[in-house]
Short mmCIF file of C-alpha atoms in Angstrom, two decimals:
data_model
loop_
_atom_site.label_atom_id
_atom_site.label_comp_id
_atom_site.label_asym_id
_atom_site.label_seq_id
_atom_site.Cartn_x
_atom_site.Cartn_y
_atom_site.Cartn_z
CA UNK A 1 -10.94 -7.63 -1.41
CA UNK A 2 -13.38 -10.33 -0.70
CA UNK A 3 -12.77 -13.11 1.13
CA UNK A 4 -14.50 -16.91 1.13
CA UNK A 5 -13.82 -19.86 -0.20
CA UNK A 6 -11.23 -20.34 -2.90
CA UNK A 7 -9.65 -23.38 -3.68
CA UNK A 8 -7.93 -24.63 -0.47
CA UNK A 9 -4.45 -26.09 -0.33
CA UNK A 10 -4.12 -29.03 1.70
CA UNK A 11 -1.07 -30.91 3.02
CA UNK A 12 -0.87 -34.32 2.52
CA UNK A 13 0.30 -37.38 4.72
CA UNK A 14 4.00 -37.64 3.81
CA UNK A 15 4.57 -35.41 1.50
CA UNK A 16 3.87 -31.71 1.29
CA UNK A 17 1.69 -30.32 -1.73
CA UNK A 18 -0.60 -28.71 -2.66
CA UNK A 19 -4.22 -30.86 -3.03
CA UNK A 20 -5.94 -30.34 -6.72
CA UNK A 21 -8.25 -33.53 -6.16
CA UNK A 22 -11.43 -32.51 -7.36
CA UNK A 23 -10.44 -28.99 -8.71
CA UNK A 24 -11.62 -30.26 -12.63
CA UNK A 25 -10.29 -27.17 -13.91
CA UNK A 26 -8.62 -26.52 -16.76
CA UNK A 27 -8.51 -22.64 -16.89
CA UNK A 28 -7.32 -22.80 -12.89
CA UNK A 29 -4.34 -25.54 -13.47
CA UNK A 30 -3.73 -23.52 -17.27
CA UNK A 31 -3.57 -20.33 -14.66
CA UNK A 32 -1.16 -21.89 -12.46
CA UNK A 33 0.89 -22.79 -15.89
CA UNK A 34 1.13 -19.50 -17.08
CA UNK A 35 2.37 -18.23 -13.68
CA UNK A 36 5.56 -20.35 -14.62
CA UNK A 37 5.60 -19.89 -18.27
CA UNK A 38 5.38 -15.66 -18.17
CA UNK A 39 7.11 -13.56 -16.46
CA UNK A 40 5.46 -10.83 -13.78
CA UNK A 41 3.66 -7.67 -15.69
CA UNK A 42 4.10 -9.47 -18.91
CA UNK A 43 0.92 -7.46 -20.97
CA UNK A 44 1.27 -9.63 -24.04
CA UNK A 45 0.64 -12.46 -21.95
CA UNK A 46 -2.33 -11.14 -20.19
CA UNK A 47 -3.67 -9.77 -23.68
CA UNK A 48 -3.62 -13.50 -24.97
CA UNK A 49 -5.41 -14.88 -21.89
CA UNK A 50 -8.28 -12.47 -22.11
CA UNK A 51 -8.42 -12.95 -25.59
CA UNK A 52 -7.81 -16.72 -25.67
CA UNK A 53 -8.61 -18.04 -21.75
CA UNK A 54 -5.67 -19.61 -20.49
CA UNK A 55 -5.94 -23.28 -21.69
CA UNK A 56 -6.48 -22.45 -24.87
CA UNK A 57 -3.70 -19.13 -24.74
CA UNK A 58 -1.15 -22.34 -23.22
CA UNK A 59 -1.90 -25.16 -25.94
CA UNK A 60 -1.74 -22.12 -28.67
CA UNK A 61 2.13 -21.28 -26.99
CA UNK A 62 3.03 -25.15 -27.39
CA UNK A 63 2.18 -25.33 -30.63
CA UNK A 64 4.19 -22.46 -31.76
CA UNK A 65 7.02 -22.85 -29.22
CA UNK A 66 8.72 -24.83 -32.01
CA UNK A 67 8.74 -23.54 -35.13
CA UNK A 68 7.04 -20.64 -37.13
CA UNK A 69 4.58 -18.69 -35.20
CA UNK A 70 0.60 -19.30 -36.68
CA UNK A 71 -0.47 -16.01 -35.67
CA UNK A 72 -4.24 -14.74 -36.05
CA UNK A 73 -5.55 -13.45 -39.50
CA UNK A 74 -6.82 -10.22 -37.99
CA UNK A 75 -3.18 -9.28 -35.73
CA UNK A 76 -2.03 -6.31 -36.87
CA UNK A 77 1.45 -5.78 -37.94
CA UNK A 78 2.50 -4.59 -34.53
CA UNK A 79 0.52 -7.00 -32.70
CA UNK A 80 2.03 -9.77 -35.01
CA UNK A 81 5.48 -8.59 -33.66
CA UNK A 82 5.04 -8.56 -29.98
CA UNK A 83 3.40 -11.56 -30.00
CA UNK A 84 6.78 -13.40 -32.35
CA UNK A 85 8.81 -12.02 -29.65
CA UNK A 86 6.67 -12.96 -26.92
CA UNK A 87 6.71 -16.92 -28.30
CA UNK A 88 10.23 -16.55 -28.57
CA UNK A 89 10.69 -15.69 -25.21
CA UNK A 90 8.26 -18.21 -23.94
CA UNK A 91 9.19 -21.19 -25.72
CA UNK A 92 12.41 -22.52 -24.59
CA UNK A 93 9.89 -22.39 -21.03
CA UNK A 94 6.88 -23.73 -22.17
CA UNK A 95 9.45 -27.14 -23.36
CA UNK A 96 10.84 -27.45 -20.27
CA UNK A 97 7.34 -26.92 -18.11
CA UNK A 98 6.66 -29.97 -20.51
CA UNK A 99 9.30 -31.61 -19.62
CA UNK A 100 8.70 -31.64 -15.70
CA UNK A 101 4.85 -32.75 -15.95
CA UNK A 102 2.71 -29.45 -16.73
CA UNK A 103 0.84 -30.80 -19.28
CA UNK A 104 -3.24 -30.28 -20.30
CA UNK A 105 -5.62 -31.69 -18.13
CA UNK A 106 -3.09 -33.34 -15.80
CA UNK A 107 -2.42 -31.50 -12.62
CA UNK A 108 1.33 -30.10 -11.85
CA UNK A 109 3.87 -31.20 -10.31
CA UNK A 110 3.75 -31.28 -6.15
CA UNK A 111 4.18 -27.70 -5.02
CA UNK A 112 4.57 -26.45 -1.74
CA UNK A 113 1.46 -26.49 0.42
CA UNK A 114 -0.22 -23.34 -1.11
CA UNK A 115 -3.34 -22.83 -2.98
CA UNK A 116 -4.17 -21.06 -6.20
CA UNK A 117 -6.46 -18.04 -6.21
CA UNK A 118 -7.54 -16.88 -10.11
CA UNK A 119 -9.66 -14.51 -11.58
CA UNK A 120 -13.82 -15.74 -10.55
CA UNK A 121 -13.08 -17.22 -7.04
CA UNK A 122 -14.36 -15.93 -4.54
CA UNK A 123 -11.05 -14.73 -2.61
CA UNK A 124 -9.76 -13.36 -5.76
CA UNK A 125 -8.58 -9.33 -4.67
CA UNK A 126 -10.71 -7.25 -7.18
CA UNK A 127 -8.12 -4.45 -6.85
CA UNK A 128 -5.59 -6.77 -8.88
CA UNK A 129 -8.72 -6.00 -12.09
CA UNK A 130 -6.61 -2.30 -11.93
CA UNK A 131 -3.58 -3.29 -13.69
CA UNK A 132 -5.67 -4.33 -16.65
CA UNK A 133 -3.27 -6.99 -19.06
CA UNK A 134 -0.67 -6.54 -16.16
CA UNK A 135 -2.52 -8.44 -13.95
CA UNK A 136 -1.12 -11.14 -12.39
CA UNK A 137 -2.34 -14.78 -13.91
CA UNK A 138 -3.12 -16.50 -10.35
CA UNK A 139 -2.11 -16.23 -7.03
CA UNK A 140 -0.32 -18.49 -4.87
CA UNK A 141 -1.50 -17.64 -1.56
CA UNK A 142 -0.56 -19.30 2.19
CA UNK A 143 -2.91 -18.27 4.38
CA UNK A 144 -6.21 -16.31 4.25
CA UNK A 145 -6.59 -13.12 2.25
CA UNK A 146 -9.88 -12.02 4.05
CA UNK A 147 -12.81 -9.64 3.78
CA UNK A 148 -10.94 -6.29 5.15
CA UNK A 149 -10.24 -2.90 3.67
CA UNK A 150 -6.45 -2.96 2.98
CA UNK A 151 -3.94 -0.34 3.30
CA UNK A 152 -0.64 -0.77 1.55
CA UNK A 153 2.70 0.20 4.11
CA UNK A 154 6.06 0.48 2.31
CA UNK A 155 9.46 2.13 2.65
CA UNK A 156 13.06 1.98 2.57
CA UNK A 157 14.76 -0.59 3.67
CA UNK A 158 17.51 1.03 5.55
CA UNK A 159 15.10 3.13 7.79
CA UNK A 160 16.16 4.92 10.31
CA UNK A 161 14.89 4.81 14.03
CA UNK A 162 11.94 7.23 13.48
CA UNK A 163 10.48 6.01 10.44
CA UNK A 164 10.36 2.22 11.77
CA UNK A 165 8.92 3.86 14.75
CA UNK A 166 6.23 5.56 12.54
CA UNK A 167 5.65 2.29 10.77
CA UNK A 168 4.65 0.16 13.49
CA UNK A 169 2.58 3.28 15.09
CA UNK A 170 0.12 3.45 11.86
CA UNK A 171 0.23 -0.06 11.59
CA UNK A 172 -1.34 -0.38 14.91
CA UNK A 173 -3.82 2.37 14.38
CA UNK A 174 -4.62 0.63 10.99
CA UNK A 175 -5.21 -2.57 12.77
CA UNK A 176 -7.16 -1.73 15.61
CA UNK A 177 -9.32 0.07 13.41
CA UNK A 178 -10.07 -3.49 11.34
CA UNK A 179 -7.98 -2.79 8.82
CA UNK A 180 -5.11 -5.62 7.09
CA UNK A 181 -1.78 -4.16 6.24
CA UNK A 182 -0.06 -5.05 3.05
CA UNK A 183 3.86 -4.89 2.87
CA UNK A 184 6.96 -6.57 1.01
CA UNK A 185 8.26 -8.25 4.06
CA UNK A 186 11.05 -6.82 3.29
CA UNK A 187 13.72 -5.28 6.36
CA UNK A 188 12.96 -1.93 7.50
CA UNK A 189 10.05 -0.40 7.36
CA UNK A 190 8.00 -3.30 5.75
CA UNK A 191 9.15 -5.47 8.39
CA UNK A 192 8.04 -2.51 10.89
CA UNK A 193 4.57 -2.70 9.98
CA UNK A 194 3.92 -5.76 9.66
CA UNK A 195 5.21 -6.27 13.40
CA UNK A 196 3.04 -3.54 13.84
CA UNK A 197 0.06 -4.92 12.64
CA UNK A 198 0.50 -8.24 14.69
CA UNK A 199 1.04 -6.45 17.77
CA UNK A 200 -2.23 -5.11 17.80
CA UNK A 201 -3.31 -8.47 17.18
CA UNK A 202 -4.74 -7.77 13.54
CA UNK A 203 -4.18 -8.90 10.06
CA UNK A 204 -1.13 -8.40 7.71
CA UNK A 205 -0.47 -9.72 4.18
CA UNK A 206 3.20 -10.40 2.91
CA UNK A 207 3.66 -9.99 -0.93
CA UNK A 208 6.79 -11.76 -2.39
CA UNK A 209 8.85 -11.73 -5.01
CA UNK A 210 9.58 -15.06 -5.49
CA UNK A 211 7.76 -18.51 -4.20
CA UNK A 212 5.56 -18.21 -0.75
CA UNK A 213 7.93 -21.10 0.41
CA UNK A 214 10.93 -18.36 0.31
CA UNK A 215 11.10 -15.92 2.67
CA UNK A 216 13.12 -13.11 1.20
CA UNK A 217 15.06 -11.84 3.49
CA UNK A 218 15.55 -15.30 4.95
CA UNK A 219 16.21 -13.18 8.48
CA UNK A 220 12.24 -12.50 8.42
CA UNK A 221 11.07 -15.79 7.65
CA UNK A 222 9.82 -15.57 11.46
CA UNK A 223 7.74 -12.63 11.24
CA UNK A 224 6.23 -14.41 7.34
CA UNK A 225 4.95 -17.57 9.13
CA UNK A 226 3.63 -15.62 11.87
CA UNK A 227 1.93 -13.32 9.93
CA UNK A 228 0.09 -16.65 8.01
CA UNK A 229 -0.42 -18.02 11.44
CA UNK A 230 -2.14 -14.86 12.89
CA UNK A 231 -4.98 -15.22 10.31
CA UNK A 232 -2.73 -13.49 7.22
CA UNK A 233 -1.53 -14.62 4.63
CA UNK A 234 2.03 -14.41 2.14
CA UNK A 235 0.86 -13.87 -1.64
CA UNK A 236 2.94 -14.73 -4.64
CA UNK A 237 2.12 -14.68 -8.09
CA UNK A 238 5.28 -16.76 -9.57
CA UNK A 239 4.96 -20.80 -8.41
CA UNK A 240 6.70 -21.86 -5.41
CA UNK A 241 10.19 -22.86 -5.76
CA UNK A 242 10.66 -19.60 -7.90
CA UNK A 243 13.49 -17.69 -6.62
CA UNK A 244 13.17 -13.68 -6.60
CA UNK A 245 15.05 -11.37 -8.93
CA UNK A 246 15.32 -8.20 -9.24
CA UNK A 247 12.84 -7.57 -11.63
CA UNK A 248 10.50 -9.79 -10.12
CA UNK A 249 10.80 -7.17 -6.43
CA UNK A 250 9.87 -4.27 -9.38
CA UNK A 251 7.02 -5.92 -10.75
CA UNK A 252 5.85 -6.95 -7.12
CA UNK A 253 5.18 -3.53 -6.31
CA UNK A 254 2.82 -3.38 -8.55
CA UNK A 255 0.50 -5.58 -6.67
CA UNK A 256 1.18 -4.00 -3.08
CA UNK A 257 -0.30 -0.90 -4.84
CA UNK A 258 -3.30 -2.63 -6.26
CA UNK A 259 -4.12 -4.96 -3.21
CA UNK A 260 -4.48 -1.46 -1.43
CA UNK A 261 -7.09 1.03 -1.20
CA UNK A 262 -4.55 3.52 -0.78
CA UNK A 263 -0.61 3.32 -0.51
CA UNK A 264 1.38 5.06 2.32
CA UNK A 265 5.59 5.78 1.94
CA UNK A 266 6.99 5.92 5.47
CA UNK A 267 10.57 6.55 4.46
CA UNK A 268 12.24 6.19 1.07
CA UNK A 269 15.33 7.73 -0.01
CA UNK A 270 15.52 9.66 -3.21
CA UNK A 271 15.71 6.51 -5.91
CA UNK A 272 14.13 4.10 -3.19
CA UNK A 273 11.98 1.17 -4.25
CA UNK A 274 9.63 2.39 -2.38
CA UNK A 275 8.63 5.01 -4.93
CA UNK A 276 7.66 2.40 -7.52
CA UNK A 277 4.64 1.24 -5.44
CA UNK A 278 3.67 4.54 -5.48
CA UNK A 279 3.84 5.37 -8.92
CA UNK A 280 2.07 2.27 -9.63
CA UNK A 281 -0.78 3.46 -7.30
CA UNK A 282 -1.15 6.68 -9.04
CA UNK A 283 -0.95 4.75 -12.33
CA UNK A 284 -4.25 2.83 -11.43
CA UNK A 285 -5.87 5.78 -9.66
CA UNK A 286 -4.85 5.34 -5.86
CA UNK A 287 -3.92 7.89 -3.47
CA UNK A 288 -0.92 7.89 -2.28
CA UNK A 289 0.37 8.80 1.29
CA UNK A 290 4.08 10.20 2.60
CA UNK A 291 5.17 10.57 6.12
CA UNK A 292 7.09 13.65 6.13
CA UNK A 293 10.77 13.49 8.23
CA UNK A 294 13.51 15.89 9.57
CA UNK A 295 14.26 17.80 6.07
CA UNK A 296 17.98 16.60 6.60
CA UNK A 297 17.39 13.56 6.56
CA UNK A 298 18.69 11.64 3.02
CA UNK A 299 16.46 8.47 4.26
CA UNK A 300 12.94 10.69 3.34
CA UNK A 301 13.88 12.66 0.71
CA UNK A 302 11.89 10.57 -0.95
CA UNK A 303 8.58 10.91 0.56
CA UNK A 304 9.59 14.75 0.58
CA UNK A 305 9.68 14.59 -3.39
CA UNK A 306 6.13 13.13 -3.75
CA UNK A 307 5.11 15.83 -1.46
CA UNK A 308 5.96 18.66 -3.19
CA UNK A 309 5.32 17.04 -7.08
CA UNK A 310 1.69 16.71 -5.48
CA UNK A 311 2.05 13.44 -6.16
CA UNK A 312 0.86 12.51 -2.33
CA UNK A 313 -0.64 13.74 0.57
CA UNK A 314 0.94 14.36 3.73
CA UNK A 315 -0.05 11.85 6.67
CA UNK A 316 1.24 11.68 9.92
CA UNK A 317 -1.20 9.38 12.05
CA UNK A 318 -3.39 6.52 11.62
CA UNK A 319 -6.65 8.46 11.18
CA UNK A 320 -5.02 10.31 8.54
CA UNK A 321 -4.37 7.33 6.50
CA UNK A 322 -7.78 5.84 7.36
CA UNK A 323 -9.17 9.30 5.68
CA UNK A 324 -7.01 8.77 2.65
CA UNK A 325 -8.37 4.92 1.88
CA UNK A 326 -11.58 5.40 3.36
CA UNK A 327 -14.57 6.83 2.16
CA UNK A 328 -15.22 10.23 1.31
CA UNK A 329 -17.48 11.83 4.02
CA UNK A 330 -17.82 8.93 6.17
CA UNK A 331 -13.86 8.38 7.06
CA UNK A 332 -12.26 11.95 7.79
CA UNK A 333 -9.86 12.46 10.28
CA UNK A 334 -11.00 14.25 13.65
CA UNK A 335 -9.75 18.28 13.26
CA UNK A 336 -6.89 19.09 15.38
CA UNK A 337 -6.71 21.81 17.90
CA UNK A 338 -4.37 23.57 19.24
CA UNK A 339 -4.17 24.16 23.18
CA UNK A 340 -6.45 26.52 24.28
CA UNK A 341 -5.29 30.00 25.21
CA UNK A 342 -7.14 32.68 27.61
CA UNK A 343 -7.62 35.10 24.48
CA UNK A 344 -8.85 32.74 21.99
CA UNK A 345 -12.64 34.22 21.49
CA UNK A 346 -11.92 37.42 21.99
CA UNK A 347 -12.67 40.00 19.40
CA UNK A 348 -9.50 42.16 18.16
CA UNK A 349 -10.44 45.40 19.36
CA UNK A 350 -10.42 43.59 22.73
CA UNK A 351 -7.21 42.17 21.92
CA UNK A 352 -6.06 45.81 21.74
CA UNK A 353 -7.54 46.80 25.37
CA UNK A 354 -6.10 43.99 27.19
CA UNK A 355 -2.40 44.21 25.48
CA UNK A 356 -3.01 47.99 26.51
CA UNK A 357 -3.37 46.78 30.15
CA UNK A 358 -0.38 46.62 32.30
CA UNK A 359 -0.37 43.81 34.93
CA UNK A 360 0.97 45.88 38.07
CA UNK A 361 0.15 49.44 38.26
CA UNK A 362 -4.08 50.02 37.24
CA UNK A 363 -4.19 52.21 34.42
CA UNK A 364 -7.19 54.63 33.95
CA UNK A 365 -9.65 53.78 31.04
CA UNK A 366 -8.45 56.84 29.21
CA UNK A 367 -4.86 55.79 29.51
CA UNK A 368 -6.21 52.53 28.39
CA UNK A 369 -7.89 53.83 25.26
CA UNK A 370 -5.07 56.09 23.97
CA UNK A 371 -2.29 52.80 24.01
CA UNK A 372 -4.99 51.27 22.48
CA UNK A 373 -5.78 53.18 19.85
CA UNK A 374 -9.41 53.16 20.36
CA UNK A 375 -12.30 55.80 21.59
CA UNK A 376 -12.78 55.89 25.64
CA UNK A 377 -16.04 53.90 25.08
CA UNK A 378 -14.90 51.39 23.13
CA UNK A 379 -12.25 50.77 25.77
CA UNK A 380 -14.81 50.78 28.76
CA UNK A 381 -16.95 48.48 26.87
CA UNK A 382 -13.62 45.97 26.06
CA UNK A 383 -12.54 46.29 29.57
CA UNK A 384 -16.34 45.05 30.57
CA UNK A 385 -16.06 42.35 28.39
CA UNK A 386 -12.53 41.15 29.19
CA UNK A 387 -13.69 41.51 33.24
CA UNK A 388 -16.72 39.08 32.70
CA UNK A 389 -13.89 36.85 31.16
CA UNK A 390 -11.48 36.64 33.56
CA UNK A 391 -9.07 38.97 31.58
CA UNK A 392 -9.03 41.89 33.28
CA UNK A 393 -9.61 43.68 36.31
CA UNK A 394 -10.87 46.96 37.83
CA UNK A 395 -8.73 48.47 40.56
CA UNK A 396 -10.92 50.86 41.73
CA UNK A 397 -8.83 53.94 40.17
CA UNK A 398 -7.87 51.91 37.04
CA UNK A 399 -7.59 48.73 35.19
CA UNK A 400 -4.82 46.03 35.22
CA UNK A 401 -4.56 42.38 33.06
CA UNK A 402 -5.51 39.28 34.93
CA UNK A 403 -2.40 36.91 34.37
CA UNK A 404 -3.34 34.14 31.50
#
């Protein structure tokens, strides 16, 4: 993501609104039409704005939203079909958008104070160019999107202790090492990492379902404005005022995947929504992340089914995930070690010697070389070696083990 500028939303004396004096653009407010007129993920849509722009992709919709659909000499047969069903679909919309005041070259109606990101500015997320006609037509964004690598957090939500636990613990790690987390702000383990983010006192991003005026659930409309205060922002792609449906929470997925360098399941149940953001991260070439739980538990069988399809990577820290979004060669996690034991070093035929040894009564070196299994002078050359260690010790008449 990169992050300056951008059309800014301003609030008005007396009424709230967004501010388009001086914005002069027809593609942005045709953008901000289409956001209202299509549904999320709608491809044909996004064919006929590349193909068209979006002014000239909206006045070509009014035109036909009528009547019989003019469609292009060179559309194919198929083409010509999805795009008569598409119109069909759009129409009865694209009259009442009409209706309320979205017309060309006029601005829309007041919205709720929010500003709309597109395709060229500055702020726009690159990672949303992924999802190719699928992308989104504009954003409506409250808040600041920002300059940092962003990790996508997501799970269930009916988590369970541990995983909400887990949540806020690579949120923090995430943060504190510069990094914005992206979640649904959603209960459970969305909710957990965006606290988790704020604690550390970094940067989260809330992607919605519906309008950015709606908090859904309404119980985390808290945690939503303090995310936007803390230097964050809440990111929708349908206009405010929309309300979220259930398709619209599918298709919202989508963009939690693409807004992150990598996505990371915490907990998700076997058909969990969770696992949608996921497969739309592997779908645009992501990796994917799952926190592995107790294998009784119901609430990550989930994550335990992307595990062993291959279909993600197992991650149980911060630095972990950091590896997984980061750069190859530059980002890997530290290597873990085990604790240290008194015999790690020592070569096996040493190993031998010294579990030959007893720790009370010294054993002679030939005693010592018979348990062993070895010759009498590879056991007096172990037992030299494991003396200069610590590991053993001479007796005078024998050899005994040094405790470890």
């Amino acid at each position: 993501m990169t992050a300056e500028g951008g059309l800014t939303g301003r609030t008005t004396t007396g009424s709230v609104g967004t501010d388009w004096r001086g914005v002069g653009d027809e593609e942005r407010w045709a953008r901000a039409a289409w956001s209202a007129l299509a549904e999320p993920g709608d491809e044909v849509a996004g064919a006929l704005l590349a193909q068209l722009g979006a002014a000239e992709a909206w006045r070509w919709v009014v035109a036909n939203a009528g009547g019989r659909t003019a469609l292009p000499q060179s559309a194919s047969p198929r083409a010509a079909a999805r795009l008569s069903r598409a119109v069909a679909r759009w129409g009865p919309r694209a009259r009442r958008l009409g209706e309320e005041g979205w017309s060309p070259g006029g601005p829309p109606p007041t919205r709720a104070a929010a500003r709309v990101v597109v395709p060229g500015d500055p702020d726009w997320p690159s990672g949303l160019d992924a999802l190719g006609a699928g992308a989104p037509s504009c954003l409506w964004v409250r808040g600041e999107l920002g300059a940092a690598a962003v990790v996508a957090l997501v799970g269930a939500r009916a988590a369970t202790a541990y995983g909400e636990g887990v949540a806020v613990d690579l949120a923090v790690g995430l943060a504190q090492a510069g990094r914005v987390v992206v979640s649904g702000g959603a209960y459970g383990i969305d909710a957990a990492a965006h606290r988790g983010a704020l604690a550390a006192g970094g940067r989260t991003v809330v992607v919605v379902a519906g309008g950015v005026d709606r908090a859904y659930p309404a119980g985390n409309a808290r945690l939503v404005e303090e995310a936007v205060a803390s230097g964050g922002a809440v990111v929708g792609e349908v206009p405010p005022g929309s309300l979220p449906t259930r398709s619209r929470f599918l298709q919202r997925n989508r963009l939690i995947a693409a807004l992150g360098s990598a996505t990371v399941v915490v907990e998700a149940a076997w058909r969990s929504g969770a696992l949608s953001t996921a497969h739309h991260a592997l779908r645009i070439g992501r990796p994917v992340g799952a926190v592995p739980g107790p294998v009784t538990s119901m609430a990550s069988a989930g994550c335990h089914r992307l595990l062993r399809d291959g279909a993600a990577v197992c991650v149980t820290d911060a630095a972990e995930v950091l590896e997984l979004a980061g750069a190859i060669g530059t980002d890997a996690a530290p290597e873990r070690e085990g604790p240290a034991r008194a015999l790690d070093g020592v070569d096996p035929l040493a190993r031998r010697v010294h579990d030959a040894l007893g720790t009370r009564a010294p054993r002679p070196a030939e005693t010592v070389a018979r348990a062993a299994g070895v010759s009498s002078a590879e056991a007096i050359a172990a037992l030299g070696l494991l003396e200069l260690a610590g590991l053993a010790r001479n007796e005078g008449g024998g050899w005994t083990a040094s405790p470890v």
